[in-house]
Amino acid sequence: MPTPQAPKSKKPLLYGTAVVLAAVLLGFLSYRATAPAEHSGASSAADATADPDAGVYPELAKLARRDPGDALARGRVDAPVVLIEYADFKCGYCGTYARDTEPALVKKYVDNGTLRIEWRNFPIFGTESEAVARAAWAAGQQRRFWQFHAAAYAPGAKEKGFGKARLKALAQQAGVPDLGRFARDADGAAAAGAVSKDQQEAYGIGASSTPSFLVNGHPIAGSQPVAVFESAIDAAADRAAGTKDAKDADGTRASGAGRESGDTGRVTAGAGA
């Protein structure tokens, strides 16, 4: 894999001590998952993240945007689990995940309302990475991001490059209706700002390679086997259900206490009368 570019900003976004610790973990896992000398490093990273109850960081979970208007997301806004993906369209491992793993997660978890997937553009492999990230965002402005995503990650797509003519062809393939607007949006300040925001968020949490993921604040690095994601999603859903049950129980107890207090008040009033 090419060496990732250094972040443009020397001041990464940090969200507290827990995030600093998570950044160290995610950075280590990112290295192990994509170490050029050993693709078996992906297995090592899978082993490190396979325990779904370990390494959950609440501050990282708060990075889920849950924006109903987010064109780069799929799944219910109120889904109990949010998977955030930081990825680059020139990354071969990202393509493997997009083709082999994500469709299974969509079918099993997104379609039944358990999972929401939020994409973050994380271009780290040069000028073309930046260009295709902006183009993907532009396709999203016409509600065709996921179609563009599929076209850009199709087998052999990245080998054709992501020059202007190629990006236009991908937009056509994705069914983007207004290609003139697409070109203007892709070259505009809004696209550059959106991509930069995602990129700096990734650097800020310690991501150093693509793809990198957060599942309700649980970091996963690399294109891991589907079972690793399923384990993390199942555990996150169980935790979310447990939290909801606890809140519901607290609410029931509080409501019951209120009724008892009210009943006592009425009896007292009757006795006084």
Short mmCIF file of N, CA and C in Angstrom, two decimals, residues 52-162:
data_model
loop_
_atom_site.label_atom_id
_atom_site.label_comp_id
_atom_site.label_asym_id
_atom_site.label_seq_id
_atom_site.Cartn_x
_atom_site.Cartn_y
_atom_site.Cartn_z
N PRO A 52 -15.92 -8.13 21.96
CA PRO A 52 -16.74 -6.94 21.75
C PRO A 52 -16.94 -6.10 23.00
N ASP A 53 -16.67 -6.65 24.17
CA ASP A 53 -16.86 -5.89 25.40
C ASP A 53 -15.61 -5.11 25.80
N ALA A 54 -14.50 -5.32 25.07
CA ALA A 54 -13.26 -4.62 25.38
C ALA A 54 -13.11 -3.41 24.47
N GLY A 55 -12.54 -2.35 25.00
CA GLY A 55 -12.20 -1.20 24.17
C GLY A 55 -13.38 -0.43 23.63
N VAL A 56 -14.38 -0.18 24.43
CA VAL A 56 -15.51 0.66 24.01
C VAL A 56 -15.33 2.04 24.64
N TYR A 57 -15.33 3.07 23.82
CA TYR A 57 -15.03 4.42 24.28
C TYR A 57 -16.25 5.33 24.04
N PRO A 58 -16.92 5.76 25.11
CA PRO A 58 -18.14 6.57 24.96
C PRO A 58 -17.92 7.84 24.14
N GLU A 59 -16.74 8.50 24.30
CA GLU A 59 -16.50 9.72 23.54
C GLU A 59 -16.48 9.45 22.04
N LEU A 60 -15.95 8.28 21.65
CA LEU A 60 -15.93 7.93 20.24
C LEU A 60 -17.34 7.62 19.73
N ALA A 61 -18.17 7.06 20.58
CA ALA A 61 -19.55 6.78 20.18
C ALA A 61 -20.29 8.08 19.85
N LYS A 62 -19.89 9.17 20.50
CA LYS A 62 -20.55 10.46 20.27
C LYS A 62 -20.23 11.04 18.89
N LEU A 63 -19.28 10.45 18.17
CA LEU A 63 -18.96 10.94 16.83
C LEU A 63 -20.04 10.58 15.81
N ALA A 64 -20.93 9.67 16.18
CA ALA A 64 -22.06 9.36 15.30
C ALA A 64 -22.91 10.62 15.12
N ARG A 65 -23.15 11.02 13.90
CA ARG A 65 -23.84 12.29 13.64
C ARG A 65 -25.36 12.13 13.67
N ARG A 66 -25.86 11.00 13.21
CA ARG A 66 -27.31 10.74 13.19
C ARG A 66 -28.07 11.91 12.57
N ASP A 67 -27.55 12.40 11.48
CA ASP A 67 -28.17 13.52 10.77
C ASP A 67 -29.15 12.96 9.73
N PRO A 68 -30.44 13.26 9.84
CA PRO A 68 -31.41 12.73 8.87
C PRO A 68 -31.11 13.13 7.42
N GLY A 69 -30.39 14.25 7.25
CA GLY A 69 -30.08 14.71 5.91
C GLY A 69 -28.74 14.24 5.39
N ASP A 70 -28.07 13.36 6.11
CA ASP A 70 -26.74 12.90 5.71
C ASP A 70 -26.85 11.96 4.52
N ALA A 71 -26.40 12.43 3.36
CA ALA A 71 -26.49 11.62 2.15
C ALA A 71 -25.43 10.53 2.09
N LEU A 72 -24.45 10.59 3.00
CA LEU A 72 -23.38 9.61 3.03
C LEU A 72 -23.62 8.59 4.15
N ALA A 73 -24.88 8.36 4.46
CA ALA A 73 -25.24 7.40 5.51
C ALA A 73 -26.42 6.57 5.02
N ARG A 74 -26.54 5.39 5.61
CA ARG A 74 -27.69 4.52 5.32
C ARG A 74 -28.15 3.86 6.61
N GLY A 75 -29.45 3.62 6.68
CA GLY A 75 -30.01 3.01 7.88
C GLY A 75 -30.78 4.03 8.70
N ARG A 76 -31.57 3.55 9.64
CA ARG A 76 -32.41 4.40 10.47
C ARG A 76 -31.58 5.37 11.32
N VAL A 77 -32.04 6.59 11.43
CA VAL A 77 -31.35 7.59 12.24
C VAL A 77 -31.32 7.15 13.70
N ASP A 78 -32.36 6.46 14.14
CA ASP A 78 -32.44 6.04 15.54
C ASP A 78 -32.02 4.59 15.76
N ALA A 79 -31.27 4.02 14.82
CA ALA A 79 -30.79 2.65 14.99
C ALA A 79 -29.94 2.56 16.25
N PRO A 80 -30.03 1.47 17.00
CA PRO A 80 -29.27 1.37 18.25
C PRO A 80 -27.76 1.30 18.06
N VAL A 81 -27.31 0.89 16.86
CA VAL A 81 -25.88 0.76 16.60
C VAL A 81 -25.51 1.61 15.38
N VAL A 82 -24.41 2.35 15.50
CA VAL A 82 -23.89 3.13 14.38
C VAL A 82 -22.46 2.67 14.07
N LEU A 83 -22.24 2.26 12.84
CA LEU A 83 -20.91 1.92 12.36
C LEU A 83 -20.41 3.09 11.53
N ILE A 84 -19.30 3.68 11.96
CA ILE A 84 -18.67 4.77 11.20
C ILE A 84 -17.47 4.17 10.46
N GLU A 85 -17.41 4.43 9.16
CA GLU A 85 -16.30 3.93 8.35
C GLU A 85 -15.48 5.10 7.82
N TYR A 86 -14.17 5.05 8.05
CA TYR A 86 -13.23 6.03 7.49
C TYR A 86 -12.49 5.32 6.36
N ALA A 87 -12.69 5.78 5.13
CA ALA A 87 -12.16 5.00 4.01
C ALA A 87 -11.74 5.90 2.84
N ASP A 88 -10.96 5.29 1.95
CA ASP A 88 -10.41 5.95 0.77
C ASP A 88 -10.78 5.11 -0.45
N PHE A 89 -11.24 5.75 -1.51
CA PHE A 89 -11.65 4.99 -2.69
C PHE A 89 -10.47 4.37 -3.44
N LYS A 90 -9.25 4.79 -3.14
CA LYS A 90 -8.08 4.18 -3.77
C LYS A 90 -7.50 3.04 -2.93
N CYS A 91 -8.15 2.73 -1.83
CA CYS A 91 -7.67 1.69 -0.92
C CYS A 91 -8.23 0.33 -1.32
N GLY A 92 -7.32 -0.61 -1.61
CA GLY A 92 -7.76 -1.94 -2.01
C GLY A 92 -8.51 -2.68 -0.93
N TYR A 93 -8.06 -2.55 0.32
CA TYR A 93 -8.75 -3.21 1.43
C TYR A 93 -10.15 -2.64 1.63
N CYS A 94 -10.30 -1.33 1.39
CA CYS A 94 -11.63 -0.71 1.48
C CYS A 94 -12.56 -1.31 0.44
N GLY A 95 -12.02 -1.55 -0.75
CA GLY A 95 -12.82 -2.16 -1.80
C GLY A 95 -13.25 -3.57 -1.44
N THR A 96 -12.34 -4.32 -0.83
CA THR A 96 -12.67 -5.67 -0.38
C THR A 96 -13.82 -5.64 0.63
N TYR A 97 -13.72 -4.73 1.59
CA TYR A 97 -14.79 -4.60 2.59
C TYR A 97 -16.11 -4.21 1.91
N ALA A 98 -16.04 -3.24 1.00
CA ALA A 98 -17.26 -2.75 0.34
C ALA A 98 -17.95 -3.83 -0.47
N ARG A 99 -17.17 -4.69 -1.09
CA ARG A 99 -17.75 -5.72 -1.95
C ARG A 99 -18.14 -6.99 -1.20
N ASP A 100 -17.32 -7.37 -0.21
CA ASP A 100 -17.48 -8.68 0.40
C ASP A 100 -18.15 -8.68 1.78
N THR A 101 -18.02 -7.57 2.51
CA THR A 101 -18.48 -7.56 3.89
C THR A 101 -19.69 -6.66 4.10
N GLU A 102 -19.62 -5.44 3.61
CA GLU A 102 -20.70 -4.49 3.86
C GLU A 102 -22.06 -4.98 3.39
N PRO A 103 -22.18 -5.57 2.19
CA PRO A 103 -23.51 -6.04 1.76
C PRO A 103 -24.14 -7.01 2.75
N ALA A 104 -23.31 -7.87 3.36
CA ALA A 104 -23.84 -8.82 4.35
C ALA A 104 -24.33 -8.09 5.59
N LEU A 105 -23.62 -7.04 6.00
CA LEU A 105 -24.04 -6.27 7.18
C LEU A 105 -25.33 -5.50 6.89
N VAL A 106 -25.44 -4.98 5.67
CA VAL A 106 -26.66 -4.25 5.29
C VAL A 106 -27.85 -5.19 5.34
N LYS A 107 -27.69 -6.38 4.76
CA LYS A 107 -28.80 -7.34 4.71
C LYS A 107 -29.20 -7.80 6.11
N LYS A 108 -28.20 -8.05 6.98
CA LYS A 108 -28.48 -8.63 8.28
C LYS A 108 -28.92 -7.60 9.32
N TYR A 109 -28.34 -6.38 9.24
CA TYR A 109 -28.55 -5.42 10.33
C TYR A 109 -29.20 -4.10 9.91
N VAL A 110 -28.83 -3.58 8.74
CA VAL A 110 -29.41 -2.30 8.32
C VAL A 110 -30.87 -2.48 7.95
N ASP A 111 -31.15 -3.53 7.21
CA ASP A 111 -32.52 -3.73 6.72
C ASP A 111 -33.52 -3.96 7.85
N ASN A 112 -33.08 -4.47 9.01
CA ASN A 112 -34.02 -4.69 10.11
C ASN A 112 -33.99 -3.56 11.14
N GLY A 113 -33.23 -2.50 10.85
CA GLY A 113 -33.25 -1.33 11.72
C GLY A 113 -32.24 -1.34 12.86
N THR A 114 -31.40 -2.38 12.93
CA THR A 114 -30.43 -2.46 14.03
C THR A 114 -29.24 -1.55 13.81
N LEU A 115 -28.82 -1.39 12.56
CA LEU A 115 -27.55 -0.72 12.25
C LEU A 115 -27.74 0.47 11.32
N ARG A 116 -26.99 1.53 11.61
CA ARG A 116 -26.84 2.66 10.72
C ARG A 116 -25.36 2.73 10.33
N ILE A 117 -25.08 2.95 9.05
CA ILE A 117 -23.71 3.08 8.56
C ILE A 117 -23.48 4.53 8.14
N GLU A 118 -22.45 5.14 8.69
CA GLU A 118 -22.09 6.51 8.34
C GLU A 118 -20.70 6.52 7.73
N TRP A 119 -20.61 7.00 6.51
CA TRP A 119 -19.34 7.04 5.78
C TRP A 119 -18.60 8.34 6.09
N ARG A 120 -17.28 8.23 6.24
CA ARG A 120 -16.42 9.40 6.35
C ARG A 120 -15.34 9.30 5.27
N ASN A 121 -15.23 10.32 4.44
CA ASN A 121 -14.16 10.37 3.46
C ASN A 121 -12.82 10.56 4.17
N PHE A 122 -11.90 9.65 3.92
CA PHE A 122 -10.57 9.72 4.55
C PHE A 122 -9.51 9.51 3.46
N PRO A 123 -9.35 10.51 2.58
CA PRO A 123 -8.38 10.38 1.48
C PRO A 123 -6.95 10.53 1.97
N ILE A 124 -6.15 9.49 1.81
CA ILE A 124 -4.77 9.53 2.31
C ILE A 124 -3.75 9.15 1.24
N PHE A 125 -4.21 8.86 0.02
CA PHE A 125 -3.30 8.39 -1.01
C PHE A 125 -3.11 9.38 -2.16
N GLY A 126 -3.14 10.66 -1.86
CA GLY A 126 -2.77 11.64 -2.87
C GLY A 126 -3.91 12.39 -3.53
N THR A 127 -3.56 13.05 -4.63
CA THR A 127 -4.48 13.97 -5.31
C THR A 127 -5.74 13.28 -5.80
N GLU A 128 -5.59 12.08 -6.39
CA GLU A 128 -6.77 11.38 -6.89
C GLU A 128 -7.69 10.94 -5.76
N SER A 129 -7.11 10.61 -4.62
CA SER A 129 -7.94 10.26 -3.46
C SER A 129 -8.82 11.44 -3.06
N GLU A 130 -8.22 12.62 -3.04
CA GLU A 130 -8.97 13.83 -2.71
C GLU A 130 -10.06 14.08 -3.74
N ALA A 131 -9.72 13.91 -5.01
CA ALA A 131 -10.67 14.20 -6.09
C ALA A 131 -11.88 13.27 -6.05
N VAL A 132 -11.64 11.98 -5.85
CA VAL A 132 -12.76 11.04 -5.85
C VAL A 132 -13.59 11.19 -4.58
N ALA A 133 -12.95 11.60 -3.48
CA ALA A 133 -13.72 11.86 -2.26
C ALA A 133 -14.68 13.02 -2.47
N ARG A 134 -14.20 14.08 -3.10
CA ARG A 134 -15.09 15.23 -3.37
C ARG A 134 -16.18 14.84 -4.36
N ALA A 135 -15.82 14.02 -5.33
CA ALA A 135 -16.82 13.57 -6.31
C ALA A 135 -17.90 12.72 -5.65
N ALA A 136 -17.50 11.85 -4.74
CA ALA A 136 -18.48 11.03 -4.03
C ALA A 136 -19.42 11.90 -3.22
N TRP A 137 -18.86 12.92 -2.55
CA TRP A 137 -19.70 13.85 -1.80
C TRP A 137 -20.67 14.57 -2.75
N ALA A 138 -20.18 14.97 -3.92
CA ALA A 138 -21.03 15.66 -4.89
C ALA A 138 -22.15 14.76 -5.38
N ALA A 139 -21.85 13.49 -5.59
CA ALA A 139 -22.90 12.55 -5.99
C ALA A 139 -23.96 12.45 -4.89
N GLY A 140 -23.51 12.53 -3.65
CA GLY A 140 -24.44 12.48 -2.52
C GLY A 140 -25.40 13.65 -2.49
N GLN A 141 -24.98 14.80 -3.03
CA GLN A 141 -25.87 15.96 -3.05
C GLN A 141 -27.07 15.74 -3.96
N GLN A 142 -26.97 14.73 -4.83
CA GLN A 142 -28.10 14.35 -5.67
C GLN A 142 -28.61 12.94 -5.30
N ARG A 143 -28.33 12.57 -4.04
CA ARG A 143 -28.82 11.31 -3.45
C ARG A 143 -28.34 10.09 -4.22
N ARG A 144 -27.11 10.16 -4.74
CA ARG A 144 -26.56 9.02 -5.47
C ARG A 144 -25.20 8.59 -4.91
N PHE A 145 -24.96 8.91 -3.64
CA PHE A 145 -23.66 8.56 -3.06
C PHE A 145 -23.41 7.05 -3.08
N TRP A 146 -24.37 6.26 -2.60
CA TRP A 146 -24.12 4.83 -2.47
C TRP A 146 -23.99 4.15 -3.83
N GLN A 147 -24.67 4.69 -4.83
CA GLN A 147 -24.50 4.17 -6.19
C GLN A 147 -23.11 4.50 -6.72
N PHE A 148 -22.64 5.72 -6.42
CA PHE A 148 -21.29 6.12 -6.81
C PHE A 148 -20.27 5.26 -6.06
N HIS A 149 -20.50 5.04 -4.79
CA HIS A 149 -19.65 4.21 -3.94
C HIS A 149 -19.50 2.82 -4.55
N ALA A 150 -20.61 2.22 -5.00
CA ALA A 150 -20.56 0.89 -5.59
C ALA A 150 -19.77 0.89 -6.90
N ALA A 151 -19.95 1.94 -7.70
CA ALA A 151 -19.23 2.02 -8.97
C ALA A 151 -17.73 2.22 -8.75
N ALA A 152 -17.37 3.07 -7.78
CA ALA A 152 -15.96 3.35 -7.52
C ALA A 152 -15.23 2.18 -6.90
N TYR A 153 -15.97 1.29 -6.22
CA TYR A 153 -15.37 0.13 -5.59
C TYR A 153 -15.60 -1.16 -6.38
N ALA A 154 -16.11 -1.05 -7.58
CA ALA A 154 -16.29 -2.24 -8.41
C ALA A 154 -14.93 -2.84 -8.74
N PRO A 155 -14.85 -4.14 -8.98
CA PRO A 155 -13.57 -4.76 -9.30
C PRO A 155 -12.89 -4.06 -10.48
N GLY A 156 -11.63 -3.70 -10.29
CA GLY A 156 -10.86 -3.04 -11.35
C GLY A 156 -11.07 -1.56 -11.48
N ALA A 157 -11.99 -0.98 -10.69
CA ALA A 157 -12.31 0.45 -10.85
C ALA A 157 -11.13 1.34 -10.49
N LYS A 158 -10.48 1.08 -9.37
CA LYS A 158 -9.40 1.98 -8.95
C LYS A 158 -8.20 1.91 -9.88
N GLU A 159 -8.02 0.77 -10.55
CA GLU A 159 -6.90 0.64 -11.49
C GLU A 159 -7.06 1.56 -12.69
N LYS A 160 -8.28 2.00 -12.96
CA LYS A 160 -8.53 2.92 -14.08
C LYS A 160 -8.27 4.37 -13.70
N GLY A 161 -7.99 4.61 -12.43
CA GLY A 161 -7.70 5.96 -11.98
C GLY A 161 -8.96 6.77 -11.73
N PHE A 162 -8.76 7.96 -11.17
CA PHE A 162 -9.89 8.83 -10.85
C PHE A 162 -9.66 10.24 -11.37
#
